[in-house]
Amino acid sequence: MSRPADIPGDGRPDLAALVERVSAARAAVEARGETFYQGASRIYLAAFPPKERWDDWVELSSRAWPAREEHHYMLVPTTCFNCESACGLLAYVDRGTRQVRKFEGNPEHPGSRGRNCAKGPATLNQVTDPDRVLYPMKRAGRRGGGLWERVTWDEALDAIAARLRTALTEARHNEIMVHLGRPSEDGYTERVLASWGVDGHNSHTNVCSSGGRTGFQFWMGIDRPSPDYANAKVIYLISAHLEAGHYFNPHAQRITQARGNGAKVIVLDTRLSNTATHADYWLSPQPGSEAAMNLAIASYLIRTGRYDAEFVRRWWNWEQYLTGCRPDLPPTFGAFQDALGELYAEFTFEYAAAESGIDASVLAEVAEVVAGAGTRFACHSWRSAAAGNLGGWQVSRTLFLISALLGAVATEGGTFPSAWNKFVPRPIHTPPHPGVWQDLSWPLEFPLAQNELSFLLPHFLKAGRGRLDTYFTRVYNPVWTNPDGLSWMEVLTDEEQIGCYIALTPTWNESAYFADYVLPMGHGSERHDTHSYEQYDGQWIGFRQPVLRAARERLGEDITDTRQVNPGEVWEENEWWIELSWRIDPDGSMGIRQYHESRARPGSKLTVDEYYGWMFENSVPGLPERAAAEGLTPLAWMRRYGAFEIASGQGGLHEREVPEEELRDVAIGPAGQAYTAAPVPASTNIVPMAAPGPDSEGRRLAGVMVDGIIRRGFPTPSGRLEFWSSTLADWGWPEHALPGYIKSHVHPSALAPDQMVLLSTFRLPTQIHTRSANSKWLDEVSHTNPVWIHPTDAARLRIARTGDLIRVETDIGYLVAKAWITEGIRPGVVACSHHMGRWKLTGHSQVSAGGMMATVDLHHDGDGWAMHATGRVKPYRSADPDTARFWWSDTGVHQNLTFPVHPDPISGMHCWHQAVRVRPAAPGDTHGDIAVDTVRAREVYEQWMTLTRPAGHVSPDGTRRPRWLMRPLKPSAAASALPADGPGGGPAA
Ligand code: SF4
């Protein structure tokens, strides 16, 4: 038999030749203008199952080869639940066993286009994980004592519903809180909370992305960018988007596509990330200097006149800036251009070089590349620097300054406001927003916070600023994920502060150990959700579904409850929330039940089929018609294909003229805003206009007058892009109202001579916090987090070899980790991935080992907490033979425990970077050891709180927070007014 050309004499495949051959074949196909897949992906896919054959897809068994043993599958779409990208998955349901055999990509998904990262297929590990939580559990003994008993769903539901009912009838609405990890769905949980009348939504966003969001929000009135990478000429990333950034698989594939077309990629990352390795320019700056670098580039564009002056004239709120800040100048665009040059003249390449450590000549070269991008400049800044530094939100604000100068806003190859590339349909019932304000999440000290101050909750509880009767975590692990996790543990174990803690989770985790109830929730193939995320210039909606339910229904079975198909008694959240809400309000007298009741069958419970069926039928444009063309209902169509593209190639919605019918009783505001008394049209999903009206009649902002025409504009107070933020100026921060540079808390001038910066914000591509827990394939690839350290620092600190143990000392304790000596990190900086260091407590025998968990002893020795591993990962026997093959024992170190809270006074973001001292480990130290002083943690918290400017002192209008800013569960106007007393309350100064 002849050998294929790619298999040389030694029998090993020549991978380089193979890659080249596939690339050439792909290029040839694309050159002919063909795509291999004609569905929503519209791209080359080397292999895919055509949708016409999804009911009976046949593959040959690889194990039986050369015998031709056929496997017959039904392919059922769902959505990955492992990160916010929400990629499409296809579950291969074995028609014989009716079990899922594998997950691959869904080529009908317009965002992910048939592709996934490693975490998508690893959903199978999560589904079959022998250590997962399968039944409702209730603690038996003291909280955190490690003893559990199995209870029925009825017992758990009745007990929890009774607590909630009592709290609500006693008007203790603010004692109920649901704390979500990454939501991975659009609005269902918020709707449930609204139906209860509570402002109890808490999120992880202020330990994740609110710094990045804030900078975009003050510019656009929308908090996320949506770069059109595929069509860009220059891509500028302050994040690791090719491996772990926001929407990383959908974005990474489009960045790769652009690179193939010749786009230049510029990456600012102190660490040599996978993304940096693919960059044309990798800049490794001093952490916290990124905004200075952005401003140097912006300054270059301004002083060389390489910016789109017409775009700036039409779309920036420069007139407001002149009125507010430069009344000495004539109100002309020419005067503004002169002022603009003066404003940024100090940000020379030399200045940025001094701050960042990047050569001025390199910065000049990069600036020239950026200038050449024109309107094809796509950029993103997400966690990374914006999440690491005091004032990190200015990183994204200064980044968008470059886009706004180039006019690269909502252009082909430019950067869009996220809301224009996202679609959130109306649900069947919409309860009103609550009439209460949750001070524990939205404290008065942070009136401009982008999201809930979730990570300060333990300190607020300890300070007596409130208590929680019932606290839910939903697929969230605050002890592990947040900084200062042992302060979390202290409040979770205190029944005075948290009356009842309920963990809704598929797997055991470091917070669930301290719960009263641990309730098993489904993974990505075991639950319903809808979602839509900005991943290209288009809008789509995706549908997550319990795949075995969909498969068995396709085979003619009648499934009425997801527990009938899920393993054990695993439930899905939607059905659980409906059931819980009914038990809180069994006779409807509390006004809750109506929002969880069937419309078709009044008096009976809403089903998920009716909920999603109504939504797809009534509020997703184009879907009913598409479904009807195939003889399907919209719900059946979504169950079959999993995602629907509503629009693509929309372009700049801000330029669209507002239709006449939307301009009833129009009034023009001082900045050209067009306020109207016309009702909000059904299609307002396009541009959410959130700004309040100028008059007592509550008119809404519908657009903005630009050169005599009322256009959609942006949902900011001015309707334009806000170069100067009147909100920041009016709410106590006038010195930061323009895109600018705030020196970080880890700026070199703030460090002691023996301190370094610990960069702790990066992800690994193959793990996702604790959500990817117990995925054996992922754990085998990534199971440790050594500390990156430059050879010069290692030599200076007498760290001889990679693998040597080191102590990293923070403000509140220390961790013991292994060193990884590498030139992939800037000297003076160390870095540690935040995914590792999973643990379970000694004595928690009912908590299974899990692939990634060490067993630890945790005790308070008078000076503080000490954690020490007493057992490592080792092979063990279970229903899965692979658990007996675990070859690794290292689980890394849980560094977040040693970090105090650092709330940014404006964005509310936790500023993750730490000033640390690094030294060789002390005698007796072992890998993974932790020491933490939570008293000291409280002192650091109090120091950072002194940076705030409370609403009671700065609010210009007697409200707690600008009403136009985005917020889940926007409370009523009355609840949004400043209280007469309380922290930061009282009359404005
Ligand atoms: S984990 Fe990977 S496959 Fe899953 S949604 Fe995220 S990027 Fe997509």
PDB file of C-alpha atoms in Angstrom, residues 432-532:
ATOM      1  CA  PRO A 432     -42.175  45.624  37.187  1.00  0.00           C
ATOM      2  CA  HIS A 433     -38.839  46.675  38.570  1.00  0.00           C
ATOM      3  CA  PRO A 434     -38.577  46.475  42.341  1.00  0.00           C
ATOM      4  CA  GLY A 435     -39.534  49.213  44.744  1.00  0.00           C
ATOM      5  CA  VAL A 436     -36.491  48.688  46.956  1.00  0.00           C
ATOM      6  CA  TRP A 437     -32.770  49.425  46.647  1.00  0.00           C
ATOM      7  CA  GLN A 438     -30.218  46.860  47.801  1.00  0.00           C
ATOM      8  CA  ASP A 439     -27.535  48.834  49.652  1.00  0.00           C
ATOM      9  CA  LEU A 440     -25.389  45.748  50.168  1.00  0.00           C
ATOM     10  CA  SER A 441     -24.835  45.497  46.421  1.00  0.00           C
ATOM     11  CA  TRP A 442     -25.205  49.118  45.374  1.00  0.00           C
ATOM     12  CA  PRO A 443     -23.704  51.069  48.286  1.00  0.00           C
ATOM     13  CA  LEU A 444     -23.860  54.827  48.333  1.00  0.00           C
ATOM     14  CA  GLU A 445     -20.090  55.160  48.367  1.00  0.00           C
ATOM     15  CA  PHE A 446     -19.970  54.007  44.735  1.00  0.00           C
ATOM     16  CA  PRO A 447     -22.636  55.955  42.842  1.00  0.00           C
ATOM     17  CA  LEU A 448     -20.909  55.378  39.495  1.00  0.00           C
ATOM     18  CA  ALA A 449     -20.120  51.694  40.011  1.00  0.00           C
ATOM     19  CA  GLN A 450     -20.820  49.768  36.871  1.00  0.00           C
ATOM     20  CA  ASN A 451     -22.013  46.642  38.647  1.00  0.00           C
ATOM     21  CA  GLU A 452     -22.722  45.303  42.110  1.00  0.00           C
ATOM     22  CA  LEU A 453     -19.986  45.684  44.731  1.00  0.00           C
ATOM     23  CA  SER A 454     -20.295  41.962  45.226  1.00  0.00           C
ATOM     24  CA  PHE A 455     -16.841  41.350  46.615  1.00  0.00           C
ATOM     25  CA  LEU A 456     -17.387  43.784  49.507  1.00  0.00           C
ATOM     26  CA  LEU A 457     -20.372  41.843  50.842  1.00  0.00           C
ATOM     27  CA  PRO A 458     -18.480  40.172  53.733  1.00  0.00           C
ATOM     28  CA  HIS A 459     -17.184  43.513  54.949  1.00  0.00           C
ATOM     29  CA  PHE A 460     -20.603  45.140  54.738  1.00  0.00           C
ATOM     30  CA  LEU A 461     -22.139  42.261  56.673  1.00  0.00           C
ATOM     31  CA  LYS A 462     -19.414  42.359  59.297  1.00  0.00           C
ATOM     32  CA  ALA A 463     -19.910  46.111  59.639  1.00  0.00           C
ATOM     33  CA  GLY A 464     -23.586  45.535  60.417  1.00  0.00           C
ATOM     34  CA  ARG A 465     -24.813  47.294  57.294  1.00  0.00           C
ATOM     35  CA  GLY A 466     -27.421  44.606  56.788  1.00  0.00           C
ATOM     36  CA  ARG A 467     -27.959  40.887  57.001  1.00  0.00           C
ATOM     37  CA  LEU A 468     -29.190  38.247  54.618  1.00  0.00           C
ATOM     38  CA  ASP A 469     -32.011  35.928  55.493  1.00  0.00           C
ATOM     39  CA  THR A 470     -31.594  33.796  52.368  1.00  0.00           C
ATOM     40  CA  TYR A 471     -28.551  33.883  50.135  1.00  0.00           C
ATOM     41  CA  PHE A 472     -28.352  31.873  46.919  1.00  0.00           C
ATOM     42  CA  THR A 473     -25.276  31.305  44.844  1.00  0.00           C
ATOM     43  CA  ARG A 474     -26.022  30.111  41.347  1.00  0.00           C
ATOM     44  CA  VAL A 475     -23.129  28.322  39.636  1.00  0.00           C
ATOM     45  CA  TYR A 476     -20.873  30.622  41.623  1.00  0.00           C
ATOM     46  CA  ASN A 477     -18.135  30.046  44.137  1.00  0.00           C
ATOM     47  CA  PRO A 478     -17.436  33.283  46.035  1.00  0.00           C
ATOM     48  CA  VAL A 479     -14.988  31.786  48.530  1.00  0.00           C
ATOM     49  CA  TRP A 480     -12.768  30.654  45.704  1.00  0.00           C
ATOM     50  CA  THR A 481     -13.391  33.236  43.002  1.00  0.00           C
ATOM     51  CA  ASN A 482     -13.366  36.479  44.940  1.00  0.00           C
ATOM     52  CA  PRO A 483     -10.434  38.139  46.623  1.00  0.00           C
ATOM     53  CA  ASP A 484     -10.299  37.759  50.400  1.00  0.00           C
ATOM     54  CA  GLY A 485     -12.129  34.431  50.291  1.00  0.00           C
ATOM     55  CA  LEU A 486     -11.589  33.669  53.955  1.00  0.00           C
ATOM     56  CA  SER A 487     -13.596  36.737  54.927  1.00  0.00           C
ATOM     57  CA  TRP A 488     -16.328  35.176  52.781  1.00  0.00           C
ATOM     58  CA  MET A 489     -15.939  31.928  54.646  1.00  0.00           C
ATOM     59  CA  GLU A 490     -16.239  33.776  57.957  1.00  0.00           C
ATOM     60  CA  VAL A 491     -19.599  35.299  57.054  1.00  0.00           C
ATOM     61  CA  LEU A 492     -20.925  32.165  55.369  1.00  0.00           C
ATOM     62  CA  THR A 493     -20.368  30.260  58.593  1.00  0.00           C
ATOM     63  CA  ASP A 494     -22.060  32.943  60.700  1.00  0.00           C
ATOM     64  CA  GLU A 495     -25.799  32.281  60.858  1.00  0.00           C
ATOM     65  CA  GLU A 496     -26.389  35.705  62.377  1.00  0.00           C
ATOM     66  CA  GLN A 497     -25.184  37.318  59.171  1.00  0.00           C
ATOM     67  CA  ILE A 498     -26.510  34.829  56.641  1.00  0.00           C
ATOM     68  CA  GLY A 499     -29.573  32.974  57.845  1.00  0.00           C
ATOM     69  CA  CYS A 500     -29.677  30.361  55.132  1.00  0.00           C
ATOM     70  CA  TYR A 501     -27.212  29.723  52.336  1.00  0.00           C
ATOM     71  CA  ILE A 502     -28.321  27.755  49.274  1.00  0.00           C
ATOM     72  CA  ALA A 503     -25.784  26.705  46.649  1.00  0.00           C
ATOM     73  CA  LEU A 504     -27.269  25.933  43.230  1.00  0.00           C
ATOM     74  CA  THR A 505     -24.407  24.082  41.604  1.00  0.00           C
ATOM     75  CA  PRO A 506     -23.592  21.091  39.424  1.00  0.00           C
ATOM     76  CA  THR A 507     -20.432  20.301  41.437  1.00  0.00           C
ATOM     77  CA  TRP A 508     -19.114  20.620  44.946  1.00  0.00           C
ATOM     78  CA  ASN A 509     -17.066  23.735  45.461  1.00  0.00           C
ATOM     79  CA  GLU A 510     -15.256  25.734  48.134  1.00  0.00           C
ATOM     80  CA  SER A 511     -18.363  27.785  48.955  1.00  0.00           C
ATOM     81  CA  ALA A 512     -20.881  24.949  48.861  1.00  0.00           C
ATOM     82  CA  TYR A 513     -19.090  23.303  51.817  1.00  0.00           C
ATOM     83  CA  PHE A 514     -20.555  26.091  53.972  1.00  0.00           C
ATOM     84  CA  ALA A 515     -24.083  25.918  52.595  1.00  0.00           C
ATOM     85  CA  ASP A 516     -27.286  24.774  54.238  1.00  0.00           C
ATOM     86  CA  TYR A 517     -28.570  23.280  50.997  1.00  0.00           C
ATOM     87  CA  VAL A 518     -26.601  22.126  47.973  1.00  0.00           C
ATOM     88  CA  LEU A 519     -28.980  21.723  45.064  1.00  0.00           C
ATOM     89  CA  PRO A 520     -27.928  19.993  41.839  1.00  0.00           C
ATOM     90  CA  MET A 521     -28.263  22.089  38.722  1.00  0.00           C
ATOM     91  CA  GLY A 522     -27.664  21.114  35.142  1.00  0.00           C
ATOM     92  CA  HIS A 523     -24.689  21.559  32.840  1.00  0.00           C
ATOM     93  CA  GLY A 524     -24.894  23.016  29.342  1.00  0.00           C
ATOM     94  CA  SER A 525     -26.750  20.044  27.914  1.00  0.00           C
ATOM     95  CA  GLU A 526     -29.200  19.829  30.806  1.00  0.00           C
ATOM     96  CA  ARG A 527     -30.881  23.245  31.000  1.00  0.00           C
ATOM     97  CA  HIS A 528     -32.779  25.861  29.023  1.00  0.00           C
ATOM     98  CA  ASP A 529     -31.507  29.389  28.396  1.00  0.00           C
ATOM     99  CA  THR A 530     -31.460  31.963  25.660  1.00  0.00           C
ATOM    100  CA  HIS A 531     -28.573  34.271  24.998  1.00  0.00           C
ATOM    101  CA  SER A 532     -27.139  36.589  22.411  1.00  0.00           C
TER     102      SER A 532
END
